Short mmCIF file of C-alpha atoms in Angstrom, two decimals:
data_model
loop_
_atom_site.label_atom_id
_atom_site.label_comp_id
_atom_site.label_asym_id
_atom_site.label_seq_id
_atom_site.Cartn_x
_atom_site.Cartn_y
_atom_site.Cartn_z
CA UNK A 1 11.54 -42.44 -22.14
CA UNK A 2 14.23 -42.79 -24.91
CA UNK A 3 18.03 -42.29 -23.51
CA UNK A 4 18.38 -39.00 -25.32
CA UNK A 5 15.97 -37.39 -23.42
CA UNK A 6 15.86 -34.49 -21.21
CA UNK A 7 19.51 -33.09 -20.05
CA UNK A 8 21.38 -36.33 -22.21
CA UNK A 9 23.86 -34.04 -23.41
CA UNK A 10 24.29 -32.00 -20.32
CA UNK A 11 27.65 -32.97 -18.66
CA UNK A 12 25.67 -32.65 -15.11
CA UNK A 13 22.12 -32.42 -13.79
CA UNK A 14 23.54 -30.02 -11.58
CA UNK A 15 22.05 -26.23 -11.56
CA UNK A 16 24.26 -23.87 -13.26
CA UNK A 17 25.29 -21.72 -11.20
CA UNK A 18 23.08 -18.73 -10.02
CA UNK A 19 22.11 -15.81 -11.97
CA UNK A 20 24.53 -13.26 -10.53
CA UNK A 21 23.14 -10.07 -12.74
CA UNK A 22 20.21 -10.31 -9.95
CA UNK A 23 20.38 -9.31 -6.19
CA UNK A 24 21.11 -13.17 -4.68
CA UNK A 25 20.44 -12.05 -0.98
CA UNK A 26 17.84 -14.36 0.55
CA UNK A 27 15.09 -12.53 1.64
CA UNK A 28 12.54 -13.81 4.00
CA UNK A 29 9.74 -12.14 3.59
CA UNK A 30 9.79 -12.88 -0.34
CA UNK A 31 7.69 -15.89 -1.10
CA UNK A 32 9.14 -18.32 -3.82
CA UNK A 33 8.67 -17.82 -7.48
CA UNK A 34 5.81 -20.71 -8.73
CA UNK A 35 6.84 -22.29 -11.58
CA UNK A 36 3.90 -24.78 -12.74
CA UNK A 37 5.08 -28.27 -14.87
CA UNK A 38 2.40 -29.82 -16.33
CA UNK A 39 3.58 -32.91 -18.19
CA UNK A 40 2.39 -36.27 -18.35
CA UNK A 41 5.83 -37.71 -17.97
CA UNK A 42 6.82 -38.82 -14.27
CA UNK A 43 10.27 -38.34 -15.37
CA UNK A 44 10.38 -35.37 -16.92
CA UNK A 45 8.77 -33.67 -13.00
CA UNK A 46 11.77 -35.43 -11.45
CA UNK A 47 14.62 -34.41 -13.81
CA UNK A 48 13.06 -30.44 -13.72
CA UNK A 49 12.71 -30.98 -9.96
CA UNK A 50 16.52 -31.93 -9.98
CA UNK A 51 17.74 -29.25 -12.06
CA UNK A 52 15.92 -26.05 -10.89
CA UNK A 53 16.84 -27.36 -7.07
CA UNK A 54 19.20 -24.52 -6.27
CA UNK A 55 17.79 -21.98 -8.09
CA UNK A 56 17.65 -18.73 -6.54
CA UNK A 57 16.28 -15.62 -8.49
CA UNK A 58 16.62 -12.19 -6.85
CA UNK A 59 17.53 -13.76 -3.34
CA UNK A 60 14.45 -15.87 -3.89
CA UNK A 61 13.83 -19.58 -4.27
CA UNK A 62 11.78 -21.46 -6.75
CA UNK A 63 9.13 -23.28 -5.87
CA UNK A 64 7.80 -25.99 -8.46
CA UNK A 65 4.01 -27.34 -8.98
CA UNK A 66 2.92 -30.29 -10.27
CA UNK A 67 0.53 -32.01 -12.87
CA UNK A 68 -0.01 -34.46 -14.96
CA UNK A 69 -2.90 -33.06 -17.33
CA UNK A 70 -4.28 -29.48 -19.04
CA UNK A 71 -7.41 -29.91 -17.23
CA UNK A 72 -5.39 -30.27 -13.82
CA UNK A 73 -2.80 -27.40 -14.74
CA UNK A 74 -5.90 -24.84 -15.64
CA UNK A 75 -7.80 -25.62 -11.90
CA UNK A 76 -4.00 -24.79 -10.63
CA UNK A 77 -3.93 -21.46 -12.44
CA UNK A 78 -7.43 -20.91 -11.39
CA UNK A 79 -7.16 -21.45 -7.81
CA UNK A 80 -3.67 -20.36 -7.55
CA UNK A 81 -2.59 -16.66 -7.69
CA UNK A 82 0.92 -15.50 -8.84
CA UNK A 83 1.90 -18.58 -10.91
CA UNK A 84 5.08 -16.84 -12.72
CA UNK A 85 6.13 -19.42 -15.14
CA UNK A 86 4.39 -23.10 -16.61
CA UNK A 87 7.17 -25.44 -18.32
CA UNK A 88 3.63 -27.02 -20.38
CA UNK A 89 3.95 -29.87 -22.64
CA UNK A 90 2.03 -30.02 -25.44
CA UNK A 91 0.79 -33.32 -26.06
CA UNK A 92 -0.73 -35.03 -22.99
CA UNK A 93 -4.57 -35.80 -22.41
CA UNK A 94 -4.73 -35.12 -26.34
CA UNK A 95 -2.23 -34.20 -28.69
CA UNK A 96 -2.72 -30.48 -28.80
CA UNK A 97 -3.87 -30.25 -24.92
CA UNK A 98 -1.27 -28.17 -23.90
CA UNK A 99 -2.32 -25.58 -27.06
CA UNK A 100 -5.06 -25.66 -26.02
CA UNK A 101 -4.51 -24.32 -22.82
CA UNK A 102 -2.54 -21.52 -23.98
CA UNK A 103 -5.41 -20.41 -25.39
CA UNK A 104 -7.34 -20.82 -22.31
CA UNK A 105 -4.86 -19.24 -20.11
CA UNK A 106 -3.87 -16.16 -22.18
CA UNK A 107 -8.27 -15.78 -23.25
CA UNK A 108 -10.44 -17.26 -21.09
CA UNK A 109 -8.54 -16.85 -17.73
CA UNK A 110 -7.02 -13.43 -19.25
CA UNK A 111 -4.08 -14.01 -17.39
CA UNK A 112 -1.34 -12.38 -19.54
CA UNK A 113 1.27 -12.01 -17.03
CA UNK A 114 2.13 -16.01 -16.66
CA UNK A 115 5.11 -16.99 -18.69
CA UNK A 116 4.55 -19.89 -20.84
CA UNK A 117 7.40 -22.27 -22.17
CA UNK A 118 6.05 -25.32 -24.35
CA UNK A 119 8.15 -28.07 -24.05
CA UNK A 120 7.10 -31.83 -26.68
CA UNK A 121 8.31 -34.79 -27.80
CA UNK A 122 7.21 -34.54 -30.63
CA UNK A 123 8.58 -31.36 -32.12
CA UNK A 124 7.86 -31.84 -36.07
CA UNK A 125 4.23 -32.31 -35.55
CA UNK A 126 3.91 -28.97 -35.22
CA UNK A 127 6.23 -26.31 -37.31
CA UNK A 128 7.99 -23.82 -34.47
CA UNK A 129 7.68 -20.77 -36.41
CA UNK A 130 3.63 -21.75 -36.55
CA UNK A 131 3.76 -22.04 -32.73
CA UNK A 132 5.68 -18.73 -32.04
CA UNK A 133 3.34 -16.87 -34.41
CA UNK A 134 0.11 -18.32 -33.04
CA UNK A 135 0.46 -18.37 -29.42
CA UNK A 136 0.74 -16.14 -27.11
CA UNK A 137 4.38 -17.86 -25.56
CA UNK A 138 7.69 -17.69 -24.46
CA UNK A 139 9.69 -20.72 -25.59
CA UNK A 140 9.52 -23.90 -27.62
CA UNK A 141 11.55 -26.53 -27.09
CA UNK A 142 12.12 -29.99 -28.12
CA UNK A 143 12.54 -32.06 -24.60
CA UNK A 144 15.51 -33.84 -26.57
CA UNK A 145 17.29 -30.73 -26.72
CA UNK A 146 16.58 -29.42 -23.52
CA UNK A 147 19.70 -29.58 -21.16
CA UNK A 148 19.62 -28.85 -17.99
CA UNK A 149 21.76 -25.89 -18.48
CA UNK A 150 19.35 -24.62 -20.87
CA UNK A 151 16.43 -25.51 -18.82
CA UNK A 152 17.73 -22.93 -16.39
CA UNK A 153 18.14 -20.51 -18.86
CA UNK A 154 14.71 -20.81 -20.39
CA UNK A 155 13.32 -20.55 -16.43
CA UNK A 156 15.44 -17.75 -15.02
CA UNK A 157 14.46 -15.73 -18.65
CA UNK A 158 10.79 -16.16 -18.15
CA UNK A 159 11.44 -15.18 -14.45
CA UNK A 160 13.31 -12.09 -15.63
CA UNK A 161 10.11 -11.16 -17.99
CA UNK A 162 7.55 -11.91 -15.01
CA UNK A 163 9.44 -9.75 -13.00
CA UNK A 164 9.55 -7.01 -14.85
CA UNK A 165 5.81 -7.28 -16.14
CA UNK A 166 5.13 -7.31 -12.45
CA UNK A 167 6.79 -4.53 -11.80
CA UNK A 168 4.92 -2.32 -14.16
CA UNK A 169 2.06 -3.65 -13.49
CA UNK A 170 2.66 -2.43 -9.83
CA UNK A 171 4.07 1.19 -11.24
CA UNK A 172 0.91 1.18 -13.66
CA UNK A 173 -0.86 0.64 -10.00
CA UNK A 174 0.78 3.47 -8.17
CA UNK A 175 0.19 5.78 -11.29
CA UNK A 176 -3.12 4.63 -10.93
CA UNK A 177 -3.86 5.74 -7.24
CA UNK A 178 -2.20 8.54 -8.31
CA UNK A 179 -4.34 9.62 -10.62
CA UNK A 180 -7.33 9.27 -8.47
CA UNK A 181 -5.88 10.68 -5.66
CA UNK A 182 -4.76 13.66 -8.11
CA UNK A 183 -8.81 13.66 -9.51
CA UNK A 184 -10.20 13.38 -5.76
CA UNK A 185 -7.95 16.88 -5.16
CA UNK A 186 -9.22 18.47 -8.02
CA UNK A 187 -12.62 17.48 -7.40
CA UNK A 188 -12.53 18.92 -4.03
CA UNK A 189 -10.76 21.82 -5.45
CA UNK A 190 -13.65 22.72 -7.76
CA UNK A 191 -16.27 22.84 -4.94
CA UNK A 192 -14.31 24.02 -2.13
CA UNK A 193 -13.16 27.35 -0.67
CA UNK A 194 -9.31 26.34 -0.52
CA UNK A 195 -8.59 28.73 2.31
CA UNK A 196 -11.54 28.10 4.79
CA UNK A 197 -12.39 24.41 2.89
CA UNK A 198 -16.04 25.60 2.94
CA UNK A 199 -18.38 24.89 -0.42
CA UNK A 200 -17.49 27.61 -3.31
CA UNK A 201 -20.09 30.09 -4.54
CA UNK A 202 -20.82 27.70 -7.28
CA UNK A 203 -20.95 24.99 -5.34
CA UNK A 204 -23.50 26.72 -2.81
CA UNK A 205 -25.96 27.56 -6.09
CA UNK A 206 -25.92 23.79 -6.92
CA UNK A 207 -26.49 22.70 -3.32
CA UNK A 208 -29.45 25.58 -3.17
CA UNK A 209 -30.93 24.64 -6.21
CA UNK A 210 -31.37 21.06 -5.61
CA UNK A 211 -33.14 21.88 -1.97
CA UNK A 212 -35.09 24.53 -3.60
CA UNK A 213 -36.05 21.82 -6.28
CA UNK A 214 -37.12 19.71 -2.59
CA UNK A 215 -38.93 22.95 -0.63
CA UNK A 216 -41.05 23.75 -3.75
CA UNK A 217 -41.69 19.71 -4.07
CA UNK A 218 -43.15 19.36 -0.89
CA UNK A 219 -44.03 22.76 0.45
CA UNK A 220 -41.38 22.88 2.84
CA UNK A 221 -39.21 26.56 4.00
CA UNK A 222 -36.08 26.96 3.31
CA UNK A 223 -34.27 30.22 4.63
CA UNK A 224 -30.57 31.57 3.93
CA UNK A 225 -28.46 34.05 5.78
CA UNK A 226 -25.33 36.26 4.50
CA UNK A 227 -22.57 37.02 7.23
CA UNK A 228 -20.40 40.16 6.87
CA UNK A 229 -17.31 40.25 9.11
CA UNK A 230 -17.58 44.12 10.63
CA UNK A 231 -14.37 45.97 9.53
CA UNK A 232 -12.09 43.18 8.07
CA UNK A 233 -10.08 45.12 5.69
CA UNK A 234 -8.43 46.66 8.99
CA UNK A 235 -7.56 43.38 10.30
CA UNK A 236 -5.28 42.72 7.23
CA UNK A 237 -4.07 46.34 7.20
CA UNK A 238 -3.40 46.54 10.74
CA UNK A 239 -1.88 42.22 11.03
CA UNK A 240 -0.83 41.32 7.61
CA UNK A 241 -3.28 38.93 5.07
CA UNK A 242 -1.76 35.70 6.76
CA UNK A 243 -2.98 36.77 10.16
CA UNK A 244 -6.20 37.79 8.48
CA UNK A 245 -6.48 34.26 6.74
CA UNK A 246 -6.05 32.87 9.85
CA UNK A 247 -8.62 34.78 11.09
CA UNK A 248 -10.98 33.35 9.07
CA UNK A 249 -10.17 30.40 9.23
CA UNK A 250 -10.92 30.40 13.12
CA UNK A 251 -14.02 32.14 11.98
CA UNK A 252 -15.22 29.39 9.73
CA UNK A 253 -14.05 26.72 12.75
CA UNK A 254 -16.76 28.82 15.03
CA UNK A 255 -19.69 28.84 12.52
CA UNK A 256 -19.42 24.99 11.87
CA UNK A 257 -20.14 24.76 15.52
CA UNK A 258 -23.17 26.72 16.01
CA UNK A 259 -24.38 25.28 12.83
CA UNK A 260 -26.57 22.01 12.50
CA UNK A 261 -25.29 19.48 10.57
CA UNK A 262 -28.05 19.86 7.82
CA UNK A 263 -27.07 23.48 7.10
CA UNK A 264 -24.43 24.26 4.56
CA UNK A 265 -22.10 27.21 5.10
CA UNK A 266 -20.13 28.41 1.69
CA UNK A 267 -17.35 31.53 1.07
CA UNK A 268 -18.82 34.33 -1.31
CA UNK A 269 -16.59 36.74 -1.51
CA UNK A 270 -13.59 37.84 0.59
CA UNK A 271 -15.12 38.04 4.71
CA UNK A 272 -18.34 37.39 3.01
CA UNK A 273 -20.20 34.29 4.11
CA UNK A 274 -23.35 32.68 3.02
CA UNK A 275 -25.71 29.69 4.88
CA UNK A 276 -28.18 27.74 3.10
CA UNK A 277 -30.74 26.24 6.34
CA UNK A 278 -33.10 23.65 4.48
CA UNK A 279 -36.76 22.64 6.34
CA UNK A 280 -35.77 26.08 8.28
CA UNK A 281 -38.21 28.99 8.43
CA UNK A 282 -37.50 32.83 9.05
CA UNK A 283 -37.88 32.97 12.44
CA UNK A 284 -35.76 29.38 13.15
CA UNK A 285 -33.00 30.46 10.63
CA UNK A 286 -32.77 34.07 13.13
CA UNK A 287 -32.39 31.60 16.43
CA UNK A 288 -29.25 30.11 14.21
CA UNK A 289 -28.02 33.31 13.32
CA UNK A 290 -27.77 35.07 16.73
CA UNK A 291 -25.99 31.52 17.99
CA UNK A 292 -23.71 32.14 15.43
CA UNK A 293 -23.04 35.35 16.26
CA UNK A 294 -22.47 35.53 19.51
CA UNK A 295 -20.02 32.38 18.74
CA UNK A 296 -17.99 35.16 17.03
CA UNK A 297 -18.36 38.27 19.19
CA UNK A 298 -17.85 35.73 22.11
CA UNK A 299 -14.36 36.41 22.28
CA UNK A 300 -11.13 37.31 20.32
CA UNK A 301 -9.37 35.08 18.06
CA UNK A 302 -5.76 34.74 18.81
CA UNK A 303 -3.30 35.02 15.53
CA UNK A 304 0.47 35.69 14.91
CA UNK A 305 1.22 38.94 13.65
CA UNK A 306 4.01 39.80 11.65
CA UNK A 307 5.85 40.44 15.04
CA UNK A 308 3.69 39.14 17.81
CA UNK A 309 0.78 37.11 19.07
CA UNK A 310 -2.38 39.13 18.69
CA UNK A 311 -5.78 39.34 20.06
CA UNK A 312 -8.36 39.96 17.19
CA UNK A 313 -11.88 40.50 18.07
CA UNK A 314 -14.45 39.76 15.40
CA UNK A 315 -17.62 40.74 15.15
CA UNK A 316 -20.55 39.91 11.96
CA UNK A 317 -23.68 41.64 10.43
CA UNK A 318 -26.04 38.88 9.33
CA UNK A 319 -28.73 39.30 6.60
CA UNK A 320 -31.71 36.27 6.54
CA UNK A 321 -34.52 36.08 4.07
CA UNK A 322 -36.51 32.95 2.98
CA UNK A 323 -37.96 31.81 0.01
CA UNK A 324 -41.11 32.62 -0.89
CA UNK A 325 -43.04 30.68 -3.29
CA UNK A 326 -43.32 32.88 -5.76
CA UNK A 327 -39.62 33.51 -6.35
CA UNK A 328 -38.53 31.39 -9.34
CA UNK A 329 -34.70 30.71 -7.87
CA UNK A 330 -32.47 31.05 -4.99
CA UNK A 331 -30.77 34.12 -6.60
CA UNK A 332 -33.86 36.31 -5.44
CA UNK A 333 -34.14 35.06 -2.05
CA UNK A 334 -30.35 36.07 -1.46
CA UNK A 335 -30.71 39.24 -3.52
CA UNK A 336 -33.16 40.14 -0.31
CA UNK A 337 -30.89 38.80 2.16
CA UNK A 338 -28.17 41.59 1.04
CA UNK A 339 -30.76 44.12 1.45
CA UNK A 340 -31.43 42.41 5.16
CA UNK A 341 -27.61 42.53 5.87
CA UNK A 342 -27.27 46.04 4.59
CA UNK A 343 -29.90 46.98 6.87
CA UNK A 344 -27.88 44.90 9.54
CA UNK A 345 -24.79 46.83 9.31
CA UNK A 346 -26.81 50.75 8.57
CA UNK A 347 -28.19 49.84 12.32
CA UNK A 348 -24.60 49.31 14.08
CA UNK A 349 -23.19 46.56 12.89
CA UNK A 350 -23.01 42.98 14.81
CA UNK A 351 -26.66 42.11 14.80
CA UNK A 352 -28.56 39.92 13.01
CA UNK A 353 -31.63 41.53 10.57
CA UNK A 354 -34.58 39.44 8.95
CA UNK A 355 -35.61 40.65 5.48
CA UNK A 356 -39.12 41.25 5.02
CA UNK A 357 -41.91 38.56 3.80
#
């Protein structure tokens, strides 16, 4: 190695001093920055070694990696996450080796967030402006020019970039979750009652189409019920609309319950409920019914009223008709379980009425 070499000009091998525009608190949960050097020069791993010693970036250390070769420095990148910076010279198995693996880094590996500073001995082989304009880098230097004082420079710069394409990256990431927790809302927005968190109307078609789709497939029954809260309006008039929201939600809480898990239970309208029962016939979608029912009429549901704690009894009139094979879509099965529940409530109310067929 000729005596101008690396840091001949420097007055001291010594770090400058550390980069006080950065937080220099230690922290010890932080792991170490990993700066990669792959040169074929012993010397030139010992001199980096001395100068970036003390180095401390944002209260953390730096911790260096060695090789001699591309080939060695690409397994290293491969098998090693988080690399911030490689100090890569460019002539050492061959004399564009270290090019070369620029290329490989920044296309092959896609790894865009490493910063790269070439470093040669050989600095008019290659035109600078060339370099700068052809790969994807952060610094070219001539090793006989490269101080040890600008050596930390050139590091603590490609730190400062690292750190702040990491940071992005991680706000990108946050955005990201976001976003999809943002879209999972929505999603659930679209399909869901947001009071109750029962299936929508529109929801309940879809979900009754595709088991319709399934009963006419293979000749199985399929049955649906509407449930009419007896004499709601006078809850809110006589409570206030929060006590009647909580009403129903309670109400919603206590079908679930008597429900099977197979059945789906949607909002239609304001006390209005509806209850798709697949591979359920007539007379099993009634035993249903009256258990949910009497889950309701069972006893009062216990609000806040705009002054007090109230006891609200609640009963339901429940319509049930099944599909017949004939009928070309849900809509006509339920258009005869309103007639059932109309002929529930004409009859006293609270009781549960089968619709013809």
């Amino acid at each position: 190695m000729s005596n101008d070499f690396l840091f001949a000009s420097d007055e001291s091998p010594a770090a400058p001093l550390p980069d006080r525009s950065d937080s220099d608190i230690p922290d010890r949960h932080s792991p170490p920055w990993l700066v990669l050097v792959a040169d074929d020069e012993p010397e030139v791993h010992a001199v980096t070694r001395l100068a970036l010693a003390r180095l401390r970036f944002r209260g953390r250390p730096v911790r260096l990696l060695d090789c001699t070769s591309a080939a060695e420095a690409e397994r290293i990148l491969r098998d090693t996450p988080g690399i911030a910076v490689i100090l890569l010279d460019v002539v050492m198995e061959t004399e564009d080796a270290g090019l070369r693996l620029v290329r490989t880094i920044r296309e092959d590996l896609g790894n865009r967030a490493v910063r790269i500073v070439l470093r040669t001995g050989q600095p008019a082989q290659v035109a600078e402006e060339d370099l700068v304009l052809a790969y994807e880098i952060d610094g070219y230097t001539a090793k006989t020019e490269l101080t040890a004082r600008r050596l930390f420079t050139s590091v603590v710069t490609a730190l400062r970039a690292y750190a702040a394409l990491e940071a992005l990256e991680g706000q990108l990431a946050e955005r990201t979750r976001a976003l999809e927790e943002a879209t999972v809302r929505l999603n659930r927005l679209a399909v869901l009652d947001p009071l109750t968190g029962v299936w929508n109307r529109r929801r309940f078609l879809e979900l009754a189409a595709a088991e319709l789709a399934r009963a006419r497939r293979y000749g199985r029954p399929l049955t649906v019920f509407l449930l009419d809260l007896d004499g709601f309006k006078a809850v809110n008039d006589a409570h206030g609309d929060a006590a009647g929201d909580a009403v129903l939600r309670v109400v919603v809480k206590r079908m679930r319950a008597a429900l099977r898990i197979s059945d789906h239970v949607a909002r239609s309208g304001g006390e209005e409920f509806v209850v798709l029962l697949p591979e359920t016939d007539s007379a099993g979608a009634a035993v249903v019914a009256e258990r949910v029912r009497a889950a309701l009429a069972g006893s009062p549901i216990i609000v806040e009223d705009r002054a007090a704690t109230v006891a609200v009894a609640v009963t339901a009139s429940i319509g049930i008709a099944h599909w017949l094979p004939g009928e070309p879509g849900v809509e006509q099965t339920l258009h005869r379980a309103e007639r059932a529940l109309r002929a529930a409530k004409q009859a006293g109310r609270n009781r549960v009425e089968r619709a013809p067929g």
